[in-house]
Amino acid sequence: MNPTIEQQYVALKERMERAALRAGRGVDDVHIIAVTKYVSVQTANEAIEAGVTHIGENRLEGLLEKKAAIGNRVTWHFIGSLQSRKVKEVIGNIGVLHSLDRLSLAKEVQKRLVEQDGTLDCFVQVNVSGEASKNGLAPDEVDSFIMALAEYDRIRVIGLMTMAPYTEHAEETRLHFKALKQLQQRIADKEYVHAPCTELSMGMSNDFEVAVEEGATYIRIGTILVGNEQVSE
Ligand SMILES: *Cc1c(COP(=O)(O)O)cnc(C)c1O
């Protein structure tokens, strides 16, 4: 028999806790986001029954479908690249945006937040590895980007997010996670009111243990938690 989602959640938490302990960290400051982009509403609900309280989607359609069925029992995270024309619908339906990566997007987010009379917690996405296929700012652009965000008073920069290059050898991702941690700490030390930047969104199914060892506070887990129902396509 395949393991249940609950068993996978328990196993994930154990691995996460061991990684945190190895790094001398507490486990309470690492949050698991179940990434449900590959799976059905039913599977997402099983994850919630198992104890998941954060759900991540990377497309507007998936977000709206899951949100309509599940509602506000969980915190919703948008983890995909966001086109400006989809901002209005996305931000009304989420608690956290992980992919803020350009001022034109910030401007649109600000405009919609003013209309909706809201504020939004955001991660600034950074392309630490420099891979051409990855979204995000270059590390040396991050300081000036965050300073420029001070103008958009509805946006709160809670941290930095990255995706490491895929590898079978998770250890190879360590330098990228270390680099993001350093950058995050440097910005946090500036104590910007609009950008406390205390959080790090990094680590996926194949590399989350290294990410936790290096300081992740949000890990984004799809495959090993809820599965990947489209894997056979
Ligand atoms: C799909 C996705 C994940 C989860 O990936 P898994 O390898 O299935 O855990 C995490 N972060 C982002 C940005 C994603 O698009």
PDB file of C-alpha atoms and ligand atoms in Angstrom:
ATOM      1  CA  MET A   1       0.000   0.000   0.000  1.00  0.00           C
ATOM      2  CA  ASN A   2       1.103   3.527  -0.724  1.00  0.00           C
ATOM      3  CA  PRO A   3       1.651   5.681   2.347  1.00  0.00           C
ATOM      4  CA  THR A   4      -1.230   8.011   3.208  1.00  0.00           C
ATOM      5  CA  ILE A   5      -0.818  11.770   3.090  1.00  0.00           C
ATOM      6  CA  GLU A   6      -0.937  11.773   6.867  1.00  0.00           C
ATOM      7  CA  GLN A   7       1.974   9.308   7.027  1.00  0.00           C
ATOM      8  CA  GLN A   8       3.898  11.419   4.525  1.00  0.00           C
ATOM      9  CA  TYR A   9       3.225  14.548   6.569  1.00  0.00           C
ATOM     10  CA  VAL A  10       4.475  12.877   9.744  1.00  0.00           C
ATOM     11  CA  ALA A  11       7.593  11.613   7.948  1.00  0.00           C
ATOM     12  CA  LEU A  12       8.248  15.069   6.460  1.00  0.00           C
ATOM     13  CA  LYS A  13       7.928  16.752   9.849  1.00  0.00           C
ATOM     14  CA  GLU A  14      10.366  14.257  11.358  1.00  0.00           C
ATOM     15  CA  ARG A  15      12.950  14.890   8.649  1.00  0.00           C
ATOM     16  CA  MET A  16      12.414  18.649   8.976  1.00  0.00           C
ATOM     17  CA  GLU A  17      12.825  18.514  12.754  1.00  0.00           C
ATOM     18  CA  ARG A  18      16.022  16.503  12.501  1.00  0.00           C
ATOM     19  CA  ALA A  19      17.441  19.003  10.003  1.00  0.00           C
ATOM     20  CA  ALA A  20      16.516  21.896  12.308  1.00  0.00           C
ATOM     21  CA  LEU A  21      18.141  20.170  15.287  1.00  0.00           C
ATOM     22  CA  ARG A  22      21.327  19.516  13.317  1.00  0.00           C
ATOM     23  CA  ALA A  23      21.565  23.252  12.771  1.00  0.00           C
ATOM     24  CA  GLY A  24      20.732  24.049  16.394  1.00  0.00           C
ATOM     25  CA  ARG A  25      17.429  25.613  15.409  1.00  0.00           C
ATOM     26  CA  GLY A  26      13.995  25.326  16.960  1.00  0.00           C
ATOM     27  CA  VAL A  27      11.375  23.552  14.880  1.00  0.00           C
ATOM     28  CA  ASP A  28       8.605  26.044  15.536  1.00  0.00           C
ATOM     29  CA  ASP A  29      10.038  28.656  13.210  1.00  0.00           C
ATOM     30  CA  VAL A  30       9.921  26.422  10.122  1.00  0.00           C
ATOM     31  CA  HIS A  31       6.556  26.338   8.346  1.00  0.00           C
ATOM     32  CA  ILE A  32       5.538  23.710   5.821  1.00  0.00           C
ATOM     33  CA  ILE A  33       3.656  24.931   2.751  1.00  0.00           C
ATOM     34  CA  ALA A  34       1.927  22.052   0.989  1.00  0.00           C
ATOM     35  CA  VAL A  35       2.219  22.750  -2.738  1.00  0.00           C
ATOM     36  CA  THR A  36      -0.968  21.392  -4.291  1.00  0.00           C
ATOM     37  CA  LYS A  37      -0.425  22.496  -7.895  1.00  0.00           C
ATOM     38  CA  TYR A  38      -0.214  18.896  -9.146  1.00  0.00           C
ATOM     39  CA  VAL A  39      -3.086  17.461  -7.158  1.00  0.00           C
ATOM     40  CA  SER A  40      -6.869  17.509  -6.740  1.00  0.00           C
ATOM     41  CA  VAL A  41      -8.989  19.396  -4.230  1.00  0.00           C
ATOM     42  CA  GLN A  42      -9.611  16.087  -2.504  1.00  0.00           C
ATOM     43  CA  THR A  43      -5.896  15.480  -2.006  1.00  0.00           C
ATOM     44  CA  ALA A  44      -5.442  19.031  -0.733  1.00  0.00           C
ATOM     45  CA  ASN A  45      -8.223  18.377   1.770  1.00  0.00           C
ATOM     46  CA  GLU A  46      -6.493  15.201   2.949  1.00  0.00           C
ATOM     47  CA  ALA A  47      -3.376  17.245   3.631  1.00  0.00           C
ATOM     48  CA  ILE A  48      -5.413  19.721   5.661  1.00  0.00           C
ATOM     49  CA  GLU A  49      -6.985  16.895   7.653  1.00  0.00           C
ATOM     50  CA  ALA A  50      -3.461  15.647   8.364  1.00  0.00           C
ATOM     51  CA  GLY A  51      -2.595  19.036   9.859  1.00  0.00           C
ATOM     52  CA  VAL A  52      -1.353  21.230   7.004  1.00  0.00           C
ATOM     53  CA  THR A  53      -2.165  24.916   7.571  1.00  0.00           C
ATOM     54  CA  HIS A  54      -0.371  26.524   4.602  1.00  0.00           C
ATOM     55  CA  ILE A  55      -1.220  25.788   0.961  1.00  0.00           C
ATOM     56  CA  GLY A  56       0.780  26.945  -2.065  1.00  0.00           C
ATOM     57  CA  GLU A  57      -0.397  27.259  -5.676  1.00  0.00           C
ATOM     58  CA  ASN A  58       1.513  28.603  -8.656  1.00  0.00           C
ATOM     59  CA  ARG A  59      -1.340  29.418 -11.052  1.00  0.00           C
ATOM     60  CA  LEU A  60      -4.435  31.609 -10.725  1.00  0.00           C
ATOM     61  CA  GLU A  61      -6.754  28.859 -11.952  1.00  0.00           C
ATOM     62  CA  GLY A  62      -5.470  26.322  -9.429  1.00  0.00           C
ATOM     63  CA  LEU A  63      -5.650  28.868  -6.646  1.00  0.00           C
ATOM     64  CA  LEU A  64      -9.262  29.807  -7.393  1.00  0.00           C
ATOM     65  CA  GLU A  65     -10.366  26.189  -7.713  1.00  0.00           C
ATOM     66  CA  LYS A  66      -8.808  25.137  -4.408  1.00  0.00           C
ATOM     67  CA  LYS A  67      -9.804  28.303  -2.605  1.00  0.00           C
ATOM     68  CA  ALA A  68     -13.460  27.965  -3.656  1.00  0.00           C
ATOM     69  CA  ALA A  69     -13.567  24.448  -2.216  1.00  0.00           C
ATOM     70  CA  ILE A  70     -11.432  24.943   0.873  1.00  0.00           C
ATOM     71  CA  GLY A  71     -11.949  28.564   1.908  1.00  0.00           C
ATOM     72  CA  ASN A  72     -10.094  30.347   4.655  1.00  0.00           C
ATOM     73  CA  ARG A  73      -9.214  27.414   6.904  1.00  0.00           C
ATOM     74  CA  VAL A  74      -5.600  27.693   5.724  1.00  0.00           C
ATOM     75  CA  THR A  75      -3.166  30.425   4.723  1.00  0.00           C
ATOM     76  CA  TRP A  76      -2.868  30.698   0.928  1.00  0.00           C
ATOM     77  CA  HIS A  77       0.516  31.263  -0.690  1.00  0.00           C
ATOM     78  CA  PHE A  78       1.089  32.196  -4.322  1.00  0.00           C
ATOM     79  CA  ILE A  79       4.447  30.752  -5.349  1.00  0.00           C
ATOM     80  CA  GLY A  80       4.427  31.071  -9.148  1.00  0.00           C
ATOM     81  CA  SER A  81       5.482  33.894 -11.393  1.00  0.00           C
ATOM     82  CA  LEU A  82       2.679  36.443 -11.472  1.00  0.00           C
ATOM     83  CA  GLN A  83       1.563  38.313 -14.594  1.00  0.00           C
ATOM     84  CA  SER A  84       0.373  41.838 -13.938  1.00  0.00           C
ATOM     85  CA  ARG A  85      -3.041  41.206 -15.487  1.00  0.00           C
ATOM     86  CA  LYS A  86      -3.705  38.456 -12.935  1.00  0.00           C
ATOM     87  CA  VAL A  87      -2.708  40.486  -9.892  1.00  0.00           C
ATOM     88  CA  LYS A  88      -6.186  41.703  -9.040  1.00  0.00           C
ATOM     89  CA  GLU A  89      -7.652  38.221  -8.660  1.00  0.00           C
ATOM     90  CA  VAL A  90      -4.603  36.630  -7.086  1.00  0.00           C
ATOM     91  CA  ILE A  91      -3.986  39.103  -4.316  1.00  0.00           C
ATOM     92  CA  GLY A  92      -7.602  39.126  -3.170  1.00  0.00           C
ATOM     93  CA  ASN A  93      -7.260  35.411  -2.536  1.00  0.00           C
ATOM     94  CA  ILE A  94      -3.921  35.005  -0.776  1.00  0.00           C
ATOM     95  CA  GLY A  95      -2.131  35.781   2.454  1.00  0.00           C
ATOM     96  CA  VAL A  96       1.417  35.675   1.098  1.00  0.00           C
ATOM     97  CA  LEU A  97       3.040  36.312  -2.296  1.00  0.00           C
ATOM     98  CA  HIS A  98       6.399  34.584  -2.853  1.00  0.00           C
ATOM     99  CA  SER A  99       7.289  35.944  -6.281  1.00  0.00           C
ATOM    100  CA  LEU A 100       7.667  39.716  -6.115  1.00  0.00           C
ATOM    101  CA  ASP A 101      10.444  40.301  -8.636  1.00  0.00           C
ATOM    102  CA  ARG A 102       9.921  43.604 -10.465  1.00  0.00           C
ATOM    103  CA  LEU A 103       8.759  47.149  -9.780  1.00  0.00           C
ATOM    104  CA  SER A 104       6.050  47.007 -12.438  1.00  0.00           C
ATOM    105  CA  LEU A 105       4.529  44.118 -10.493  1.00  0.00           C
ATOM    106  CA  ALA A 106       4.881  45.970  -7.178  1.00  0.00           C
ATOM    107  CA  LYS A 107       3.118  48.946  -8.706  1.00  0.00           C
ATOM    108  CA  GLU A 108       0.193  46.824  -9.853  1.00  0.00           C
ATOM    109  CA  VAL A 109       0.006  44.997  -6.496  1.00  0.00           C
ATOM    110  CA  GLN A 110      -0.020  48.335  -4.659  1.00  0.00           C
ATOM    111  CA  LYS A 111      -2.779  49.692  -6.908  1.00  0.00           C
ATOM    112  CA  ARG A 112      -4.999  46.649  -6.316  1.00  0.00           C
ATOM    113  CA  LEU A 113      -4.309  46.657  -2.578  1.00  0.00           C
ATOM    114  CA  VAL A 114      -5.423  50.273  -2.384  1.00  0.00           C
ATOM    115  CA  GLU A 115      -8.645  49.348  -4.229  1.00  0.00           C
ATOM    116  CA  GLN A 116      -9.236  46.374  -1.946  1.00  0.00           C
ATOM    117  CA  ASP A 117      -8.134  48.353   1.106  1.00  0.00           C
ATOM    118  CA  GLY A 118      -5.642  45.687   2.110  1.00  0.00           C
ATOM    119  CA  THR A 119      -1.988  45.014   2.719  1.00  0.00           C
ATOM    120  CA  LEU A 120       0.075  42.016   1.620  1.00  0.00           C
ATOM    121  CA  ASP A 121       3.016  40.078   3.020  1.00  0.00           C
ATOM    122  CA  CYS A 122       5.488  39.414   0.195  1.00  0.00           C
ATOM    123  CA  PHE A 123       8.731  37.602  -0.425  1.00  0.00           C
ATOM    124  CA  VAL A 124      11.130  39.109  -2.926  1.00  0.00           C
ATOM    125  CA  GLN A 125      12.227  36.344  -5.298  1.00  0.00           C
ATOM    126  CA  VAL A 126      15.953  36.097  -5.904  1.00  0.00           C
ATOM    127  CA  ASN A 127      17.737  34.054  -8.554  1.00  0.00           C
ATOM    128  CA  VAL A 128      20.786  33.170  -6.490  1.00  0.00           C
ATOM    129  CA  SER A 129      22.125  30.529  -8.865  1.00  0.00           C
ATOM    130  CA  GLY A 130      21.931  32.761 -11.934  1.00  0.00           C
ATOM    131  CA  GLU A 131      20.274  29.980 -13.966  1.00  0.00           C
ATOM    132  CA  ALA A 132      18.708  31.535 -17.060  1.00  0.00           C
ATOM    133  CA  SER A 133      15.490  29.531 -16.643  1.00  0.00           C
ATOM    134  CA  LYS A 134      14.788  30.877 -13.159  1.00  0.00           C
ATOM    135  CA  ASN A 135      12.804  33.977 -12.238  1.00  0.00           C
ATOM    136  CA  GLY A 136      13.958  36.463  -9.691  1.00  0.00           C
ATOM    137  CA  LEU A 137      16.302  39.366  -9.181  1.00  0.00           C
ATOM    138  CA  ALA A 138      20.056  39.018  -9.352  1.00  0.00           C
ATOM    139  CA  PRO A 139      21.500  39.179  -5.823  1.00  0.00           C
ATOM    140  CA  ASP A 140      23.159  42.543  -6.507  1.00  0.00           C
ATOM    141  CA  GLU A 141      19.809  44.069  -7.514  1.00  0.00           C
ATOM    142  CA  VAL A 142      18.031  43.178  -4.297  1.00  0.00           C
ATOM    143  CA  ASP A 143      19.145  46.082  -2.089  1.00  0.00           C
ATOM    144  CA  SER A 144      18.028  48.812  -4.444  1.00  0.00           C
ATOM    145  CA  PHE A 145      14.820  46.935  -5.291  1.00  0.00           C
ATOM    146  CA  ILE A 146      13.866  46.725  -1.626  1.00  0.00           C
ATOM    147  CA  MET A 147      14.682  50.379  -1.069  1.00  0.00           C
ATOM    148  CA  ALA A 148      12.445  51.274  -4.006  1.00  0.00           C
ATOM    149  CA  LEU A 149       9.599  49.251  -2.498  1.00  0.00           C
ATOM    150  CA  ALA A 150       9.359  51.743   0.379  1.00  0.00           C
ATOM    151  CA  GLU A 151       7.192  53.789  -1.971  1.00  0.00           C
ATOM    152  CA  TYR A 152       4.516  51.046  -2.056  1.00  0.00           C
ATOM    153  CA  ASP A 153       3.127  51.275   1.434  1.00  0.00           C
ATOM    154  CA  ARG A 154       0.669  48.383   1.118  1.00  0.00           C
ATOM    155  CA  ILE A 155       3.458  45.870   0.476  1.00  0.00           C
ATOM    156  CA  ARG A 156       5.332  44.389   3.415  1.00  0.00           C
ATOM    157  CA  VAL A 157       8.542  42.562   2.535  1.00  0.00           C
ATOM    158  CA  ILE A 158       8.644  39.706   5.028  1.00  0.00           C
ATOM    159  CA  GLY A 159      11.587  37.905   3.460  1.00  0.00           C
ATOM    160  CA  LEU A 160      13.419  36.499   0.457  1.00  0.00           C
ATOM    161  CA  MET A 161      12.512  33.476  -1.664  1.00  0.00           C
ATOM    162  CA  THR A 162      14.545  31.332  -4.023  1.00  0.00           C
ATOM    163  CA  MET A 163      14.401  28.142  -6.051  1.00  0.00           C
ATOM    164  CA  ALA A 164      17.690  26.275  -6.193  1.00  0.00           C
ATOM    165  CA  PRO A 165      18.628  24.471  -9.415  1.00  0.00           C
ATOM    166  CA  TYR A 166      17.276  20.933  -9.502  1.00  0.00           C
ATOM    167  CA  THR A 167      19.865  18.338  -8.591  1.00  0.00           C
ATOM    168  CA  GLU A 168      19.950  14.743  -7.410  1.00  0.00           C
ATOM    169  CA  HIS A 169      22.590  15.817  -4.910  1.00  0.00           C
ATOM    170  CA  ALA A 170      20.940  18.210  -2.468  1.00  0.00           C
ATOM    171  CA  GLU A 171      24.286  19.126  -0.965  1.00  0.00           C
ATOM    172  CA  GLU A 172      25.023  21.082  -4.157  1.00  0.00           C
ATOM    173  CA  THR A 173      22.237  23.521  -3.271  1.00  0.00           C
ATOM    174  CA  ARG A 174      23.836  24.545   0.010  1.00  0.00           C
ATOM    175  CA  LEU A 175      25.839  27.471  -1.350  1.00  0.00           C
ATOM    176  CA  HIS A 176      22.713  28.982  -2.902  1.00  0.00           C
ATOM    177  CA  PHE A 177      20.766  28.750   0.359  1.00  0.00           C
ATOM    178  CA  LYS A 178      23.698  30.186   2.279  1.00  0.00           C
ATOM    179  CA  ALA A 179      23.873  33.097  -0.158  1.00  0.00           C
ATOM    180  CA  LEU A 180      20.162  33.852   0.267  1.00  0.00           C
ATOM    181  CA  LYS A 181      20.477  33.707   4.058  1.00  0.00           C
ATOM    182  CA  GLN A 182      23.350  36.201   3.968  1.00  0.00           C
ATOM    183  CA  LEU A 183      21.408  38.560   1.757  1.00  0.00           C
ATOM    184  CA  GLN A 184      18.308  38.279   3.970  1.00  0.00           C
ATOM    185  CA  GLN A 185      20.317  38.979   7.108  1.00  0.00           C
ATOM    186  CA  ARG A 186      21.954  41.999   5.560  1.00  0.00           C
ATOM    187  CA  ILE A 187      18.575  43.504   4.687  1.00  0.00           C
ATOM    188  CA  ALA A 188      17.036  42.592   8.047  1.00  0.00           C
ATOM    189  CA  ASP A 189      19.920  44.401   9.777  1.00  0.00           C
ATOM    190  CA  LYS A 190      18.840  47.632   8.085  1.00  0.00           C
ATOM    191  CA  GLU A 191      15.537  47.489   9.960  1.00  0.00           C
ATOM    192  CA  TYR A 192      13.454  48.994   7.191  1.00  0.00           C
ATOM    193  CA  VAL A 193       9.908  49.575   8.405  1.00  0.00           C
ATOM    194  CA  HIS A 194       8.417  48.317   5.127  1.00  0.00           C
ATOM    195  CA  ALA A 195      10.822  45.377   4.889  1.00  0.00           C
ATOM    196  CA  PRO A 196      11.506  43.535   8.143  1.00  0.00           C
ATOM    197  CA  CYS A 197      12.791  40.694   5.940  1.00  0.00           C
ATOM    198  CA  THR A 198      13.021  38.122   8.699  1.00  0.00           C
ATOM    199  CA  GLU A 199      11.820  35.103   6.672  1.00  0.00           C
ATOM    200  CA  LEU A 200      13.373  32.757   4.113  1.00  0.00           C
ATOM    201  CA  SER A 201      11.217  30.787   1.663  1.00  0.00           C
ATOM    202  CA  MET A 202      13.507  28.070   0.352  1.00  0.00           C
ATOM    203  CA  GLY A 203      13.595  24.287   0.033  1.00  0.00           C
ATOM    204  CA  MET A 204      11.471  21.873  -1.997  1.00  0.00           C
ATOM    205  CA  SER A 205      10.982  18.098  -1.944  1.00  0.00           C
ATOM    206  CA  ASN A 206      14.491  17.296  -3.088  1.00  0.00           C
ATOM    207  CA  ASP A 207      16.465  19.855  -1.074  1.00  0.00           C
ATOM    208  CA  PHE A 208      14.433  21.018   1.947  1.00  0.00           C
ATOM    209  CA  GLU A 209      16.726  19.488   4.565  1.00  0.00           C
ATOM    210  CA  VAL A 210      19.693  21.510   3.356  1.00  0.00           C
ATOM    211  CA  ALA A 211      17.451  24.599   3.184  1.00  0.00           C
ATOM    212  CA  VAL A 212      16.315  24.094   6.786  1.00  0.00           C
ATOM    213  CA  GLU A 213      19.911  23.621   7.917  1.00  0.00           C
ATOM    214  CA  GLU A 214      20.715  26.938   6.243  1.00  0.00           C
ATOM    215  CA  GLY A 215      17.861  28.875   7.835  1.00  0.00           C
ATOM    216  CA  ALA A 216      14.642  28.343   5.835  1.00  0.00           C
ATOM    217  CA  THR A 217      11.516  29.463   7.685  1.00  0.00           C
ATOM    218  CA  TYR A 218       9.080  28.393   4.940  1.00  0.00           C
ATOM    219  CA  ILE A 219       9.640  25.229   2.923  1.00  0.00           C
ATOM    220  CA  ARG A 220       7.485  24.578  -0.146  1.00  0.00           C
ATOM    221  CA  ILE A 221       6.747  20.878  -0.503  1.00  0.00           C
ATOM    222  CA  GLY A 222       4.728  19.189  -3.248  1.00  0.00           C
ATOM    223  CA  THR A 223       5.870  15.778  -4.447  1.00  0.00           C
ATOM    224  CA  ILE A 224       6.895  14.076  -1.208  1.00  0.00           C
ATOM    225  CA  LEU A 225       3.894  15.353   0.758  1.00  0.00           C
ATOM    226  CA  VAL A 226       0.821  15.382  -1.462  1.00  0.00           C
ATOM    227  CA  GLY A 227       2.336  13.611  -4.467  1.00  0.00           C
ATOM    228  CA  ASN A 228       2.502  14.500  -8.091  1.00  0.00           C
ATOM    229  CA  GLU A 229      -0.606  13.063  -9.752  1.00  0.00           C
ATOM    230  CA  GLN A 230       0.518  14.198 -13.186  1.00  0.00           C
ATOM    231  CA  VAL A 231       3.869  12.474 -12.990  1.00  0.00           C
ATOM    232  CA  SER A 232       2.893   9.821 -15.544  1.00  0.00           C
ATOM    233  CA  GLU A 233       1.976  12.303 -18.297  1.00  0.00           C
TER     234      GLU A 233
HETATM  235  C1  LIG B   1       6.258  23.126  -7.632  1.00  0.00           C
HETATM  236  C2  LIG B   1       6.950  24.053  -6.730  1.00  0.00           C
HETATM  237  C3  LIG B   1       7.395  23.622  -5.476  1.00  0.00           C
HETATM  238  C4  LIG B   1       7.244  22.206  -4.965  1.00  0.00           C
HETATM  239  O1  LIG B   1       8.016  21.325  -5.689  1.00  0.00           O
HETATM  240  P1  LIG B   1       8.249  19.788  -5.250  1.00  0.00           P
HETATM  241  O2  LIG B   1       9.555  19.447  -5.820  1.00  0.00           O
HETATM  242  O3  LIG B   1       7.121  19.007  -5.845  1.00  0.00           O
HETATM  243  O4  LIG B   1       8.247  19.733  -3.757  1.00  0.00           O
HETATM  244  C5  LIG B   1       8.024  24.557  -4.662  1.00  0.00           C
HETATM  245  N1  LIG B   1       8.209  25.831  -5.057  1.00  0.00           N
HETATM  246  C6  LIG B   1       7.796  26.282  -6.254  1.00  0.00           C
HETATM  247  C7  LIG B   1       8.032  27.709  -6.625  1.00  0.00           C
HETATM  248  C8  LIG B   1       7.162  25.405  -7.135  1.00  0.00           C
HETATM  249  O5  LIG B   1       6.751  25.862  -8.329  1.00  0.00           O
END
